[in-house]
Coordinates of C-alpha atoms and ligand atoms in Angstrom, one line a residue:
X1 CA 88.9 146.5 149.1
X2 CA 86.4 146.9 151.7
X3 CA 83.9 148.9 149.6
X4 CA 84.0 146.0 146.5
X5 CA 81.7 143.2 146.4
X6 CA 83.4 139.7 146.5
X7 CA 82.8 138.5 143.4
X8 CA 84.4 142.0 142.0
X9 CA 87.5 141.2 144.0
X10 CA 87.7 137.6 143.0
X11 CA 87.3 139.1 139.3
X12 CA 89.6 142.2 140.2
X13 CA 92.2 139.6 141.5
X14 CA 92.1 137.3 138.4
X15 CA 92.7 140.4 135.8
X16 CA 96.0 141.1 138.1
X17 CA 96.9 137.3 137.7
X18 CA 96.0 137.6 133.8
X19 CA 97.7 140.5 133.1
X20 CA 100.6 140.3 135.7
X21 CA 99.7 144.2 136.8
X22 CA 98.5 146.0 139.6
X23 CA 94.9 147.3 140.0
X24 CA 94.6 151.0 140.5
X25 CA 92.1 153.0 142.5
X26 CA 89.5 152.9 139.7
X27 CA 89.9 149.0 139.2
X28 CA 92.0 149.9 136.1
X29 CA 94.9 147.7 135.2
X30 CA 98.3 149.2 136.1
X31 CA 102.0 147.8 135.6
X32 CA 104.8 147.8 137.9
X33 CA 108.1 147.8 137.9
X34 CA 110.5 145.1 136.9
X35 CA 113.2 143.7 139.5
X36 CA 116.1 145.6 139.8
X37 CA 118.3 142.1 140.2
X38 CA 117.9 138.5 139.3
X39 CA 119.0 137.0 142.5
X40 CA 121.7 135.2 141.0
X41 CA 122.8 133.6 144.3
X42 CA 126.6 134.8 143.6
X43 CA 125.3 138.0 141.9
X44 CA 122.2 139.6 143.3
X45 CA 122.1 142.7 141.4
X46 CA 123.1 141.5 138.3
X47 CA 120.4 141.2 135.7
X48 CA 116.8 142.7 135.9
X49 CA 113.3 141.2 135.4
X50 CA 110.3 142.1 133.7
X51 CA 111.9 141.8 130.3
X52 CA 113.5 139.3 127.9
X53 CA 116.2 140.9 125.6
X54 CA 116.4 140.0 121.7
X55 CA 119.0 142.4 120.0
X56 CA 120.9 145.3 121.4
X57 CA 122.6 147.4 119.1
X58 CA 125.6 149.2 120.0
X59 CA 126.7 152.3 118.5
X60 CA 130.1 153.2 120.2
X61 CA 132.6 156.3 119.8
X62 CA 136.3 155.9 121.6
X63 CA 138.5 158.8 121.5
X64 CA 142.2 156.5 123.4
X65 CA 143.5 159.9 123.8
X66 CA 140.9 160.8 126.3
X67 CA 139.7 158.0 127.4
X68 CA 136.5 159.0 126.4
X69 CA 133.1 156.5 125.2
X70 CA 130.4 158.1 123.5
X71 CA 127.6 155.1 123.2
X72 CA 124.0 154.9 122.3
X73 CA 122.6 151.9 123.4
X74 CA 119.6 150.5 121.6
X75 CA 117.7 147.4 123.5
X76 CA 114.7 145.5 122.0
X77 CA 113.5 143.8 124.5
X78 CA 110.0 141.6 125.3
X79 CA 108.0 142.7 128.5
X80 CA 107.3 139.2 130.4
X81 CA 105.4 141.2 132.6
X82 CA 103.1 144.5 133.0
X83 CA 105.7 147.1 133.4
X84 CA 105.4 150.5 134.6
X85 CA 109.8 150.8 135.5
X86 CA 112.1 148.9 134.2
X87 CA 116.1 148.2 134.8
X88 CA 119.1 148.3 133.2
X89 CA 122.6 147.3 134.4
X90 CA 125.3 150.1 133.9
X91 CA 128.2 151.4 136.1
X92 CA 129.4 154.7 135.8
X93 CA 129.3 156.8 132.8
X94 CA 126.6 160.0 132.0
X95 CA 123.6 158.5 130.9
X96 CA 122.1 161.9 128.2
X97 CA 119.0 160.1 127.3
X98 CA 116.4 157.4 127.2
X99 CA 113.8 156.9 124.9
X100 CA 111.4 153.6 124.9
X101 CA 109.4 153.4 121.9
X102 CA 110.6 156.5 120.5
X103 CA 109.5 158.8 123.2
X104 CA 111.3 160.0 125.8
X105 CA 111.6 157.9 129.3
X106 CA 112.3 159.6 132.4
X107 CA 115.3 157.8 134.2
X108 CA 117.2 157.4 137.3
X109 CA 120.6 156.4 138.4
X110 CA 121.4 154.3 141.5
X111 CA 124.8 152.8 142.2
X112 CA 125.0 150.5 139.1
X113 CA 120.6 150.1 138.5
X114 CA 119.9 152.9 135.8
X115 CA 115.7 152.7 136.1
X116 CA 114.0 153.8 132.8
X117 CA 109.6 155.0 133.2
X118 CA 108.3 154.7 129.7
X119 CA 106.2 157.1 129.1
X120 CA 103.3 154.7 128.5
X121 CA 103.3 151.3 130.6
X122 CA 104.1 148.4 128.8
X123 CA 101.8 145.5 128.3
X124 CA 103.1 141.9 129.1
X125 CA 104.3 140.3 126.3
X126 CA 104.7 144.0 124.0
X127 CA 107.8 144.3 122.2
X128 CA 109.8 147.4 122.8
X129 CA 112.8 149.3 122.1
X130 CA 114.9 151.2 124.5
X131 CA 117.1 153.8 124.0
X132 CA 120.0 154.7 125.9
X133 CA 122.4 157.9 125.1
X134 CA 125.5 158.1 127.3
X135 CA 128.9 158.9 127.5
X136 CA 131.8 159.2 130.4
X137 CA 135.4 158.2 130.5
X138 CA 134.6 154.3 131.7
X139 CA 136.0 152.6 135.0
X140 CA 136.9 148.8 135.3
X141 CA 135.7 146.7 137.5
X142 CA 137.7 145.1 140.4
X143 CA 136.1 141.5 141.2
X144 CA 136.2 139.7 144.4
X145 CA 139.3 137.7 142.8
X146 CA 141.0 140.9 142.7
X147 CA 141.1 140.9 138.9
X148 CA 140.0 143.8 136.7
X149 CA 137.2 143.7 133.5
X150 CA 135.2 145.7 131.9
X151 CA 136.0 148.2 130.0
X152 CA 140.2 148.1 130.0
X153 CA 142.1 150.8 128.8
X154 CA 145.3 149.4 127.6
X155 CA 148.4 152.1 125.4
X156 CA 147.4 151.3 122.7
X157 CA 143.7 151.8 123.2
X158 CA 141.3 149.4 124.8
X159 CA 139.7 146.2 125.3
X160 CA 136.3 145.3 127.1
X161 CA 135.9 142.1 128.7
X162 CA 132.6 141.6 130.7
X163 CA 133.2 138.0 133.2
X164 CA 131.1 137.9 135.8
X165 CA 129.9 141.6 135.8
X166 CA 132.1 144.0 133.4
X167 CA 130.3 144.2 130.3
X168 CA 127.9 147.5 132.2
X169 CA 130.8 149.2 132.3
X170 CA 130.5 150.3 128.7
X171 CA 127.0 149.4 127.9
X172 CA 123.3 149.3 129.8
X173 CA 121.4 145.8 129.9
X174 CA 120.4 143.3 131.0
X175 CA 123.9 142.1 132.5
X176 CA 123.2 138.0 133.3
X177 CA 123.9 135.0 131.1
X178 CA 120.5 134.4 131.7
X179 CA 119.0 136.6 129.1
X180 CA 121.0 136.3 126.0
X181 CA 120.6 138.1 122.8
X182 CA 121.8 139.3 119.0
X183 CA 124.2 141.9 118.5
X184 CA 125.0 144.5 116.2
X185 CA 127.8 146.4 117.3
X186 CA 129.7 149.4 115.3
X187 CA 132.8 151.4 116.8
X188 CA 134.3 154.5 115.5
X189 CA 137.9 154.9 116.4
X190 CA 140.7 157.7 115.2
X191 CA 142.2 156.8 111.6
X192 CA 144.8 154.2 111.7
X193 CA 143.2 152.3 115.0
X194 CA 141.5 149.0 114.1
X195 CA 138.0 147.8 116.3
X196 CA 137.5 144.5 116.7
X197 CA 134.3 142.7 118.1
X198 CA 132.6 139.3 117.8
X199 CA 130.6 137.7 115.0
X200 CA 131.0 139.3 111.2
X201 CA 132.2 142.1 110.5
X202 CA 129.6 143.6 108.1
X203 CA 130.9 147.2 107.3
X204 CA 133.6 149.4 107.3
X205 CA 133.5 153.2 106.5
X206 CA 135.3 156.5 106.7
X207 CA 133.8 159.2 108.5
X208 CA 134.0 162.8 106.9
X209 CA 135.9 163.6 109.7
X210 CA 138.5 160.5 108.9
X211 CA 137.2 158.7 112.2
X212 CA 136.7 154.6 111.0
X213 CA 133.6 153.2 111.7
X214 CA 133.8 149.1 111.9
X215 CA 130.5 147.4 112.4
X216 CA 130.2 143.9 114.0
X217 CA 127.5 141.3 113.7
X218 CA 126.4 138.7 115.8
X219 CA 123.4 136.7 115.3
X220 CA 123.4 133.8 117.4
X221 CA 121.8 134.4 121.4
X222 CA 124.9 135.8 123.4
X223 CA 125.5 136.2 127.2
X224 CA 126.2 140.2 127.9
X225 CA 129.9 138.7 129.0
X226 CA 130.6 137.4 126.2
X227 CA 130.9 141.1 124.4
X228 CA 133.8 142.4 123.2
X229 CA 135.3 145.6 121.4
X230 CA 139.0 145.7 121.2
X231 CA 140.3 149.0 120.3
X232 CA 144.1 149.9 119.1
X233 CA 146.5 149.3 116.3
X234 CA 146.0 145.8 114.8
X235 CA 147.6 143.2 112.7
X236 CA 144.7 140.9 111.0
X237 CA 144.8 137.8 108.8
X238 CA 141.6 135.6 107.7
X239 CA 141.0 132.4 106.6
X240 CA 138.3 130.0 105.8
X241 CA 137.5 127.4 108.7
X242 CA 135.8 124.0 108.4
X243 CA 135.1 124.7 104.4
X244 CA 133.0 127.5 105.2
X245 CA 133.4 129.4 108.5
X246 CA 135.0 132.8 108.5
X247 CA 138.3 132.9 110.7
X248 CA 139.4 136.5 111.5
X249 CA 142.4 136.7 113.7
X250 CA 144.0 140.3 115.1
X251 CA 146.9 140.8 117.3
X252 CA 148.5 144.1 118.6
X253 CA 151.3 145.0 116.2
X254 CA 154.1 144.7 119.0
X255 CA 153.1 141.4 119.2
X256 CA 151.7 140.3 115.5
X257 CA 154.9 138.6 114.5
X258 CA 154.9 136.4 117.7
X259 CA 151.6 135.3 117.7
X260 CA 151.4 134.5 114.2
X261 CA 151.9 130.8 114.0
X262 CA 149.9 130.2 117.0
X263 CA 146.8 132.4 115.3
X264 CA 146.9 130.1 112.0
X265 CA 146.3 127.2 113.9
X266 CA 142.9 128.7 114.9
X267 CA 141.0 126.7 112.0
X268 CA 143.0 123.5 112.6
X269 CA 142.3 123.3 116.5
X270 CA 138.8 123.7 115.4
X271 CA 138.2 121.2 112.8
X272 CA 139.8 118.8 115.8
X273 CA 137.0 120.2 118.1
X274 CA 134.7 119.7 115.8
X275 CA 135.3 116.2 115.9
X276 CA 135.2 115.8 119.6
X277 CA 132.6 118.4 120.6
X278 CA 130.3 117.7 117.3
X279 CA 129.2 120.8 115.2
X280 CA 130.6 124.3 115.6
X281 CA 127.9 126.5 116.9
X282 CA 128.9 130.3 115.4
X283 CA 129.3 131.7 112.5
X284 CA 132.7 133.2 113.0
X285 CA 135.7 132.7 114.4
X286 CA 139.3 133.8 115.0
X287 CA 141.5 135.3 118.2
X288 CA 141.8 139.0 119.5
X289 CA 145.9 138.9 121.0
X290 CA 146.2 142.1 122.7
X291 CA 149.8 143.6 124.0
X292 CA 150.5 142.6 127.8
X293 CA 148.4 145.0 129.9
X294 CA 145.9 145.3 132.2
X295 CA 144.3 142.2 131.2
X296 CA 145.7 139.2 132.8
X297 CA 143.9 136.4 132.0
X298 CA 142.2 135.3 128.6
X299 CA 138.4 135.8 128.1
X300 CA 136.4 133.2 125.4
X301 CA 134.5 135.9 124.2
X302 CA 132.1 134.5 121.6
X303 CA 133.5 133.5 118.2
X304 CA 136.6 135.5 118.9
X305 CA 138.1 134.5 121.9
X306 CA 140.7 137.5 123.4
X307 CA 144.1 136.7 125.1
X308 CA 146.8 138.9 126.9
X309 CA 149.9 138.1 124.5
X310 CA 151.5 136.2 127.6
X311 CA 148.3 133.5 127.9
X312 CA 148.4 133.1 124.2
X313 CA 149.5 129.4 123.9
X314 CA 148.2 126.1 122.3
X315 CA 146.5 124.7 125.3
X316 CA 144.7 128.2 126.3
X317 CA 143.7 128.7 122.8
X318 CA 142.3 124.8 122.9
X319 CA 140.3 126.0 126.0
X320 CA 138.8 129.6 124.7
X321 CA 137.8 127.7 121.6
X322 CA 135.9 125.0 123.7
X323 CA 134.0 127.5 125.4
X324 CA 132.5 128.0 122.4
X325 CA 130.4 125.0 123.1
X326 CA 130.5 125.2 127.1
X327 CA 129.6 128.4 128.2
X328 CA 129.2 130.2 125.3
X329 CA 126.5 128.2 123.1
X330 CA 125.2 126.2 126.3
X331 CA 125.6 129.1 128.9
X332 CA 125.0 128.6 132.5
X333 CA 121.8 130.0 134.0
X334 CA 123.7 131.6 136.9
X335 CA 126.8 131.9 138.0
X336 CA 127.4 129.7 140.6
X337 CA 127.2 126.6 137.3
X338 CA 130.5 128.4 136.5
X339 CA 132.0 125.2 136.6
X340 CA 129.3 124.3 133.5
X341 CA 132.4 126.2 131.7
X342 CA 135.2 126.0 132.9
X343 CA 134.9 122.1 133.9
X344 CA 133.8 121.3 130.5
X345 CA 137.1 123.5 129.0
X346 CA 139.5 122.5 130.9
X347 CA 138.3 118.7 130.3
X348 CA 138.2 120.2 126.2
X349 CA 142.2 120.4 127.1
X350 CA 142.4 117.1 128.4
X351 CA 140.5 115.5 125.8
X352 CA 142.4 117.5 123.3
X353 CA 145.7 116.5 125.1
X354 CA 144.8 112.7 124.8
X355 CA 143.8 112.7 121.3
X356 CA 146.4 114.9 119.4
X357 CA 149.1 115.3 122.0
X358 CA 149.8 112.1 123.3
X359 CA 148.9 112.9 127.2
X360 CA 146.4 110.6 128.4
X361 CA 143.5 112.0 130.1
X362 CA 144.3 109.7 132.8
X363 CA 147.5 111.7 133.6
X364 CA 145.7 115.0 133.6
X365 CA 143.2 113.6 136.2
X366 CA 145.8 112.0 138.7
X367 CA 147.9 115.2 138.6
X368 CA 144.0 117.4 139.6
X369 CA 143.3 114.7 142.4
X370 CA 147.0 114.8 143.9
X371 CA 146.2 118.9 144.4
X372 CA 145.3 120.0 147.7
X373 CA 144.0 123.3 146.1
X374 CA 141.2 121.3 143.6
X375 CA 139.4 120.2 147.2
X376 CA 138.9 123.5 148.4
X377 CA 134.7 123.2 147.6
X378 CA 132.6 121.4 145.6
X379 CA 132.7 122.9 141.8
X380 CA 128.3 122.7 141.7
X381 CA 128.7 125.1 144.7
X382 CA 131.3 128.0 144.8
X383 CA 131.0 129.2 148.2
X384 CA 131.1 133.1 147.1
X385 CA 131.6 135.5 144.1
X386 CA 135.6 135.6 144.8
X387 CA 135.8 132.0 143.9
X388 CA 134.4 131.6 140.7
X389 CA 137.5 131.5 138.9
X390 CA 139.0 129.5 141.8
X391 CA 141.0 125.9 140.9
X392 CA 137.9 123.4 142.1
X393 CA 135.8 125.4 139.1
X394 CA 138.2 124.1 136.7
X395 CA 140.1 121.2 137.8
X396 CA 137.6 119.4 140.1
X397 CA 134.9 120.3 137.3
X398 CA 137.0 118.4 134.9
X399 CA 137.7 115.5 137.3
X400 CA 133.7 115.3 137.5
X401 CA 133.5 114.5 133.7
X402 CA 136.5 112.5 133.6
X403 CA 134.4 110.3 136.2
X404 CA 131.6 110.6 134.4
X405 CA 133.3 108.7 131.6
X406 CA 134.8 106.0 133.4
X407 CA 131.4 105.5 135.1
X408 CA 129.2 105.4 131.7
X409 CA 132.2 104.2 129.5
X410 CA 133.6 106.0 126.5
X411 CA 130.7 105.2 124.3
X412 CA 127.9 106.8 126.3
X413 CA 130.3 109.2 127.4
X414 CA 130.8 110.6 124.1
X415 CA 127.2 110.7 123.5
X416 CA 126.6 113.1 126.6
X417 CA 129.4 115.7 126.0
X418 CA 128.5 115.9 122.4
X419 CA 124.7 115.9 123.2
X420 CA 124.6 118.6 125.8
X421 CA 125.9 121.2 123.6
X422 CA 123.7 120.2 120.5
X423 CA 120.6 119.8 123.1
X424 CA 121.2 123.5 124.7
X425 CA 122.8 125.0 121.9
X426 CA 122.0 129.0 122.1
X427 CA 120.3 128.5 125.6
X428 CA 121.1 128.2 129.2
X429 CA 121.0 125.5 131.1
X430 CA 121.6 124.5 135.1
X431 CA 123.5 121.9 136.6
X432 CA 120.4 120.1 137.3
X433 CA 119.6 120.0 133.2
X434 CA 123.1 118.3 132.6
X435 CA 122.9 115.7 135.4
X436 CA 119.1 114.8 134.3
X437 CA 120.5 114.8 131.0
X438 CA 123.5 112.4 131.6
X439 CA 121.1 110.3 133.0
X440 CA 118.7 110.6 130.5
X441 CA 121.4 109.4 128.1
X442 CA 122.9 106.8 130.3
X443 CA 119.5 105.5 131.4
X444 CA 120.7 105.3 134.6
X445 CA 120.6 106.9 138.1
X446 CA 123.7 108.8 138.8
X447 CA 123.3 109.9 141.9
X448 CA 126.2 108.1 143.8
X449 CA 128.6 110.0 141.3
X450 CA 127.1 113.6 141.3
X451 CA 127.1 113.2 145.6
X452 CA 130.6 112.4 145.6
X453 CA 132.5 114.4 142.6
X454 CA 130.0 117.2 142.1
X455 CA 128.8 118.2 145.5
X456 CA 131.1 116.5 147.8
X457 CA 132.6 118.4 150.2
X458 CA 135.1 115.7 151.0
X459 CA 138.1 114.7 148.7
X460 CA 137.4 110.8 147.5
X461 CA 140.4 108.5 149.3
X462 CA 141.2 107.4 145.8
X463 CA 141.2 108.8 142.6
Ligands
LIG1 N1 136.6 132.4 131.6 C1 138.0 132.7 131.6 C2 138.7 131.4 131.3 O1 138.6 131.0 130.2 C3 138.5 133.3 132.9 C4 138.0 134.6 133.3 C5 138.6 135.1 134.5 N2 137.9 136.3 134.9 C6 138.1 137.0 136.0 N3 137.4 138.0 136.2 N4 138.9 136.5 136.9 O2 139.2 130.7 132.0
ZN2 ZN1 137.7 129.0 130.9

């Protein structure tokens, strides 16, 4: 720097801030490489900057017998700044190649980072595609709650869940609800297996070995958790939803029969939802009912939510589905707005309970606040990663919107829960946006209400 005139650093240094590089020795513009994390305050490592994703498209190989995931990954993505490296989420598995743009990428692995250098650097704002080759036997995750996701291997043959972090066990990415994005998905399986995934499914073919290919479509923005693939020997029935909306529901054969009046309900819970929740964002729907197994706990994986056998009932199916508007259309822009979700869900059940079951809201409300457990921590502030599933998330979250409503009374009310969706649909949104924007619709402050429900750290003396 020592040797440059002023004005050529002050003209040097506002290049850099143009272009979002680095200057090399010869005053030429160079990029560097994109963050290996997001700093989600629950989840540091989990996303990556420098890039935006639009589409990844999944080509996917399961042999149940071995265990064994063949997978090329293909990523278009949008450089949001000049990059020389970039990152990809992925836990274990053999990454065989990378390409970006067609030619070949040198790569490294590091615990769950896999770091791709394009040959050439990519300009800010240049769309590319990358292209990852890998297979490996995958692992599960444990999270901090002690449950497992991921990639689950289950007798029959499999089922990937991805909540919080999961969804890098079978594919690279950009692993945050933060950056959401199209899929195409297709899944070869042995003859006689069935693949499910979200969305459409647009093809179906037999390999001239006999393998079945099944290839899945989703067009609307999607959080990386929110991919699924359910692998094994399946029972499926359609139907036609709200005059016009594919319903594809699949359960394990063991338990098809069992399942099956609880499945056909799928379209009639919805046109209800649709009613309180205002228009059904996907193009799809339908339920994934796997055989008891290593998954515990039901995921609302986008337009096809998937459920252990023993969580398949009415008021789970009722919360999955109202995902589909909270968390899955709106999606939180970190984790710790979890309650963005699961708050707005488990108030889906009350609401749904009140208006077609006969259990006021009310009731649900007094039974949270009498629970010790719902005061544990605010729900706008999960102390740490093990508690994002944690009762407060779901049950004080609720209690925060069934204030709301008594506060702005049912009218306004109604405005803001069917307003938030239709005002974030496909997008991500903070805390912040949703109490600015029940404000914005009440045309009040709210500040007394957020402070005490939302942030609170002490339980109110009455309900
Ligand atoms: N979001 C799921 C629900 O609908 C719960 C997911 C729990 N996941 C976990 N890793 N513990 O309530
Ligand atoms: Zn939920």
């Amino acid at each position: 720097m020592s040797q440059r005139s002023r004005t050529g650093a002050v003209a040097l240094a506002a290049l850099v801030l143009l272009v979002g590089g680095c200057t090399d020795a010869g005053g030429g513009v160079r990029g560097t490489p994109g963050a290996a994390g997001l700093r989600d305050p629950l989840f540091p490592k989990l996303g990556n900057g420098g890039y935006d994703v639009s589409h990844y498209g999944l080509t996917l190989a399961y042999d149940p017998a071995t265990g064994r995931l063949d997978g090329t990954a293909e990523i278009t993505a949008r450089a949001t700044q000049y990059l020389s490296a970039f990152n990809l989420d992925l836990a274990g598995l053999t990454v065989r190649g990378a390409t970006v743009d067609g030619a070949p990428a040198a790569y490294n692995r590091a615990a769950n980072e896999l770091t791709l250098r394009p040959r050439d650097e990519i300009p800010e704002g240049t769309t590319f595609k990358a292209t990852v080759t890998y297979t490996g036997v995958p692992e599960p995750l444990t999270d901090a709650d002690g449950s497992k996701e991921g990639w689950l291997r289950t007798a029959g043959g499999a089922v990937a869940v991805g909540e919080p972090a999961g969804s890098m066990t079978w594919f690279p990415g950009n692993n945050h609800p933060s950056d959401k994005a199209a899929y195409d998905i297709a899944v070869t399986v042995p003859a006689g297996l069935d693949a499910l995934s979200n969305g459409i499914r647009t093809a179906r073919r037999t390999e001239k070995d006999g393998r079945v290919t099944t290839v899945w479509h989703e067009a609307a923005p999607m959080a990386s958790y929110l991919a699924t693939v359910a692998i094994g020997r399946y029972e499926t029935g359609t139907a036609t939803a709200l005059g016009s909306v594919p319903v594809l529901t699949a359960a394990e054969k063991p338990v098809a029969a069992s399942s099956a009046a609880l499945r056909a309900e799928v379209p009639g819970i919805l046109a209800r939802q649709v009613k309180l929740f205002g228009p059904y964002p996907f193009a799809a729907t339908g339920a994934i009912v796997t055989a008891d197994g290593p998954l515990d706990y039901a995921l609302e994986t986008q337009t096809r939510p998937v459920f252990p056998a023993s969580s398949f009932d009415r008021s789970t199916l009722v919360h999955e589905q109202s995902h589909q508007w909270y968390g899955d259309s709106v999606t939180p822009a970190s984790w710790k707005d979890i309650w963005l979700n699961e708050g707005f869900a488990t108030y889906g059940e009350w609401l749904y309970g009140e208006r077609y079951e006969h259990v006021p809201a009310r009731t649900r409300y007094e039974t949270a606040f009498a629970q010790d457990a719902n005061w544990a921590f605010p729900p706008a502030s999960p102390p740490a990663a093990e508690n994002l599933f944690d009762p407060p998330v779901y049950q004080r979250g609720a209690m925060v919107l069934y204030k709301l409503r008594e506060t702005v009374g049912d009218r306004v009310f109604d405005e803001i829960l069917r307003g938030w969706p239709a005002k974030y649909r496909h997008a991500t949104a903070t805390t912040d946006d949703f109490t600015a924007y029940a404000e914005s619709v009440a045309g009040r402050d709210l500040d007394d209400l957020w402070d005490v429900w939302l942030y609170g750290d002490e339980k109110p003396s009455r309900p």
